[in-house]
Tab-separated table of C-alpha atoms in Angstrom:
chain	number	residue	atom	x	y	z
A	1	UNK	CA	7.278	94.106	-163.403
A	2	UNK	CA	7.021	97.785	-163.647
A	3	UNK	CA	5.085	99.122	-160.343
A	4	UNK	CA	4.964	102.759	-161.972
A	5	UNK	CA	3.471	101.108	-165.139
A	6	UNK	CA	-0.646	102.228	-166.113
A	7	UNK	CA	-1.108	98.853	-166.177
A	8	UNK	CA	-0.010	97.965	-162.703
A	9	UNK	CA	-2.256	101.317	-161.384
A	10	UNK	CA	-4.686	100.582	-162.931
A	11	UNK	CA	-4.450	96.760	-161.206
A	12	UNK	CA	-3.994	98.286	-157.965
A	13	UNK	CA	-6.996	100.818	-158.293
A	14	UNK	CA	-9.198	97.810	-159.597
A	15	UNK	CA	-7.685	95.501	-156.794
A	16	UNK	CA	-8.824	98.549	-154.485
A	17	UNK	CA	-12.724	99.171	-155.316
A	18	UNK	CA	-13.098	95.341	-155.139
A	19	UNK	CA	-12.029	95.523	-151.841
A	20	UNK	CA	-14.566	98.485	-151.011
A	21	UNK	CA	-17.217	97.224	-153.113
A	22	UNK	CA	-17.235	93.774	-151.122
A	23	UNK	CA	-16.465	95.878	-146.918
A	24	UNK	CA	-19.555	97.606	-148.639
A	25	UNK	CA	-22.010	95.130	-149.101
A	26	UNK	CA	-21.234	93.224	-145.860
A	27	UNK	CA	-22.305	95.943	-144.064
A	28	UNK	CA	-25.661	96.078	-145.756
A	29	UNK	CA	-28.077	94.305	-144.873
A	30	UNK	CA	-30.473	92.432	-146.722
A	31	UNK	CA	-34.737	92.934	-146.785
A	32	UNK	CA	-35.970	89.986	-144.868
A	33	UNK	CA	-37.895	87.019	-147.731
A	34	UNK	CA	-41.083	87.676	-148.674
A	35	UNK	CA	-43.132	84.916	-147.747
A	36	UNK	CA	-43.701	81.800	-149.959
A	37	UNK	CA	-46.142	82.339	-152.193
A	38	UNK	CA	-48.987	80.105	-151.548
A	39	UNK	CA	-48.859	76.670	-153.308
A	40	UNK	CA	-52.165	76.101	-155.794
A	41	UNK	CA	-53.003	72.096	-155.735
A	42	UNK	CA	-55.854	70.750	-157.377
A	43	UNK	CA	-58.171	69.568	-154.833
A	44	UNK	CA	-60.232	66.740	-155.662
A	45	UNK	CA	-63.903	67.460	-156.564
A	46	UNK	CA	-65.950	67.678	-153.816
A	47	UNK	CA	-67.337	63.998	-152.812
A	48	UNK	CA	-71.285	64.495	-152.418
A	49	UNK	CA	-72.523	63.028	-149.048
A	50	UNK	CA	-75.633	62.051	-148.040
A	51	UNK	CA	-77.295	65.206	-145.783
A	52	UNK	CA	-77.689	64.353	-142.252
A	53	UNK	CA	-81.157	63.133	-141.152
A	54	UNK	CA	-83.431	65.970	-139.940
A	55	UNK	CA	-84.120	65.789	-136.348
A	56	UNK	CA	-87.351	64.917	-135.341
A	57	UNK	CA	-88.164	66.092	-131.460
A	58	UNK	CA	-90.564	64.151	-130.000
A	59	UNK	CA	-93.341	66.285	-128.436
A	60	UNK	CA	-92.805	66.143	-124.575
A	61	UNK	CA	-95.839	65.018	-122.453
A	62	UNK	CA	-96.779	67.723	-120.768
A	63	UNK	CA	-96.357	66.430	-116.578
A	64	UNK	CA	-99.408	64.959	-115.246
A	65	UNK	CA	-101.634	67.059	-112.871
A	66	UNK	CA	-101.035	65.691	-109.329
A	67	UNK	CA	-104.051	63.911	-107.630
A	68	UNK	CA	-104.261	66.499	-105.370
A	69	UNK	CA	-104.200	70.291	-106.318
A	70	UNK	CA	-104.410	73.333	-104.311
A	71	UNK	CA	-106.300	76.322	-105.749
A	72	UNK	CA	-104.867	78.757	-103.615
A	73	UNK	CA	-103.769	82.155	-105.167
A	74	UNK	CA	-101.761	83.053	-102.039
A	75	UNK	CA	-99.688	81.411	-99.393
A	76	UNK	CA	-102.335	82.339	-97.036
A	77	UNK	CA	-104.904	80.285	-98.559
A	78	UNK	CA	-102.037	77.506	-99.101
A	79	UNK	CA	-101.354	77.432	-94.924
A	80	UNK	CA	-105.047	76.771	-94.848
A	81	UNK	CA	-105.097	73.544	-97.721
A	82	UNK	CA	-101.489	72.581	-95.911
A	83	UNK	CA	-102.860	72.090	-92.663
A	84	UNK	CA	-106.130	70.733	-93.973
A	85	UNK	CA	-103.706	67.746	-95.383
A	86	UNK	CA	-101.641	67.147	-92.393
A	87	UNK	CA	-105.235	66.930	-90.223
A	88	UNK	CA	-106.192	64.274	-93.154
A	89	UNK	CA	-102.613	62.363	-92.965
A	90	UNK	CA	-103.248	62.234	-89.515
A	91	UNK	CA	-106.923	62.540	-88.115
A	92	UNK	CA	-106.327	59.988	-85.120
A	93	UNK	CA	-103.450	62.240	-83.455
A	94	UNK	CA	-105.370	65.423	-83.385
A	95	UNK	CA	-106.308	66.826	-80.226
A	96	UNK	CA	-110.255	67.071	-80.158
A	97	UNK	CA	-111.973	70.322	-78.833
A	98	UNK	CA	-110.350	72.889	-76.763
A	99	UNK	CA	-106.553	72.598	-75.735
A	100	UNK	CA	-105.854	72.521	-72.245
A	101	UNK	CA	-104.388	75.840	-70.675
A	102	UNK	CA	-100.406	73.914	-70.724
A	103	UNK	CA	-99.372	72.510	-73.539
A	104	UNK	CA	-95.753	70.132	-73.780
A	105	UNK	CA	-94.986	72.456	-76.143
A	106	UNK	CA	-95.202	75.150	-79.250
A	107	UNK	CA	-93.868	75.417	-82.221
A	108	UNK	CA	-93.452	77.854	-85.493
A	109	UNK	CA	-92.418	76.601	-88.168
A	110	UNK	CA	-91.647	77.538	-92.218
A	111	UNK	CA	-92.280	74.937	-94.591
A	112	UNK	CA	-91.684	75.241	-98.678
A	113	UNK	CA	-93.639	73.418	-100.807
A	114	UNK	CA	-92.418	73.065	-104.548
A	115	UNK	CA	-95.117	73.329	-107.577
A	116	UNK	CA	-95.967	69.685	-107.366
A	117	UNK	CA	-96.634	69.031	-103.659
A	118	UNK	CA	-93.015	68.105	-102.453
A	119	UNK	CA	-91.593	69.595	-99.273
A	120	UNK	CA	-88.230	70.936	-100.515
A	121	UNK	CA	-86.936	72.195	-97.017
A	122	UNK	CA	-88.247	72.865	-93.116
A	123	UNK	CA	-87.101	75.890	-90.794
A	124	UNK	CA	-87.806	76.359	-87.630
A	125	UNK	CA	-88.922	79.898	-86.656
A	126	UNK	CA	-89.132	79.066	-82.650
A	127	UNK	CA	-88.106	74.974	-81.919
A	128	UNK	CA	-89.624	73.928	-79.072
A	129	UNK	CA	-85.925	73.405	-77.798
A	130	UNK	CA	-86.759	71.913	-74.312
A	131	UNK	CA	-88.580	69.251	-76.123
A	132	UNK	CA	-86.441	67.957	-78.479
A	133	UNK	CA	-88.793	64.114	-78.831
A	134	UNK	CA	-91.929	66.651	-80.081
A	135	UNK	CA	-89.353	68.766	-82.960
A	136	UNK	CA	-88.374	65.357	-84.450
A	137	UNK	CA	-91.951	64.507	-84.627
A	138	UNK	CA	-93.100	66.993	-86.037
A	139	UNK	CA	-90.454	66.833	-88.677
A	140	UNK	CA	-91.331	63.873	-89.473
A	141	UNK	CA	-94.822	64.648	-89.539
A	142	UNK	CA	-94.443	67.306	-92.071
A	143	UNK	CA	-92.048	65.387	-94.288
A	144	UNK	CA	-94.545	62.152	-93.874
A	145	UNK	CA	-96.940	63.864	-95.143
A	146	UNK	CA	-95.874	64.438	-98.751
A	147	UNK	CA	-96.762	65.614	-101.126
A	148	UNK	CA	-99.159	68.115	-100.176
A	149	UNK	CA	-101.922	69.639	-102.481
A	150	UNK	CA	-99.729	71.215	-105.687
A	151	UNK	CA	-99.806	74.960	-105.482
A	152	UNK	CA	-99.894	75.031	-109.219
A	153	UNK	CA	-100.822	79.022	-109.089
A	154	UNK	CA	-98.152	79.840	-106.724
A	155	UNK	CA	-95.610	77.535	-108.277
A	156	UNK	CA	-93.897	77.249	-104.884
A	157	UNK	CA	-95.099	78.277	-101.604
A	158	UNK	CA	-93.787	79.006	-98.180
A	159	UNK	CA	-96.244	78.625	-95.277
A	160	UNK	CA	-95.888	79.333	-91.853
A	161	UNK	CA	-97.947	77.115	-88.787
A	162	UNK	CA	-97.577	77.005	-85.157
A	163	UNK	CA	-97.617	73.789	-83.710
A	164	UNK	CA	-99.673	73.364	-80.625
A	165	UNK	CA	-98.950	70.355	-78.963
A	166	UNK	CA	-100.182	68.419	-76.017
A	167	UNK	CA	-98.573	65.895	-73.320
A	168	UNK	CA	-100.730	63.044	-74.833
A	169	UNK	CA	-99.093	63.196	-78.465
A	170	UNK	CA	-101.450	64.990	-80.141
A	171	UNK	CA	-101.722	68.267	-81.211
A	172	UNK	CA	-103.605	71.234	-83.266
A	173	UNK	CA	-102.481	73.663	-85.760
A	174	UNK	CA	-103.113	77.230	-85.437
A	175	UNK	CA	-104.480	77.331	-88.666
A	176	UNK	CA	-107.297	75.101	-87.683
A	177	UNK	CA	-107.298	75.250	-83.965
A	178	UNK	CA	-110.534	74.860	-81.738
A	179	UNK	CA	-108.945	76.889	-78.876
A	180	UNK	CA	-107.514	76.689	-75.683
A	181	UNK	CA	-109.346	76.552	-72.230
């Protein structure tokens, strides 16, 4: 073979863009896919279904009125239909007429009252802290009590009383005291 023939040049030069034409491609690189296009099925025609019952509410009873209902517009008023209740819960351990000059001991204390006559919490302004027997008495006279008139105007109320309360077990309110001697 003749290596100055046109034939073998014009091998070689063909031999020699192949080469360049494939370096060339490598080195480019390709557009990333386009995504798949979306795939049309036939769905199924649509399968009728019964609707879903309407919902019925039931009208709600409105909450009975409690037997006993305050008509106080204020707290103030409430202290007074509070402590008219306790003296009712408990008529045979009031003190009757004037207090003596010393008393076993005095209390003030805070007591809430939700909208239908239930205590919902006690607090103790001044505890009679030397007498412990006469605070848990009176605790549990407050919460024995329950429920107390509804203070359906004030929805809840907070009254304060003072506790006035005697060596013998019995006692006043402020509210409704008769005095001391």
């Amino acid at each position: 073979m003749n290596l100055s023939s046109p034939t073998h040049c014009l091998m070689r030069h063909s031999l020699w863009g192949l080469y360049v034409a494939v370096v060339l491609t490598a080195c480019v690189s390709t557009p990333p896919a386009s995504p798949p296009a979306p795939v049309k099925t036939t769905a199924p025609a649509a399968v009728l279904q019964p609707a879903p019952p309407p919902v019925v509410i039931a009208p709600t009873k409105p909450e009975p009125t409690p037997p006993n209902v305050s008509k106080a517009r204020t707290e103030r008023e409430f202290r007074q239909d509070a402590a008219r209740h306790i003296y009712e819960q408990n008529a045979h351990r009031i003190y009757s007429g004037r207090l003596p000059p010393l008393l076993k001991a005095v209390g003030v204390m805070d007591v809430v009252v939700d909208r239908r006559g239930n205590v919902l919490r006690v607090e103790w302004r001044r505890a009679p802290k030397h007498a412990p027997d006469v605070i848990k008495e009176i605790e549990r006279t407050v919460m024995a009590a329950a429920p107390y008139p509804a203070p359906v105007h004030l929805g809840q109320a907070t009254y304060t009383d003072t506790w006035l309360w005697d060596k013998s077990g019995r006692f006043q309110l402020d509210t409704l005291t008769e005095g001391q001697r």
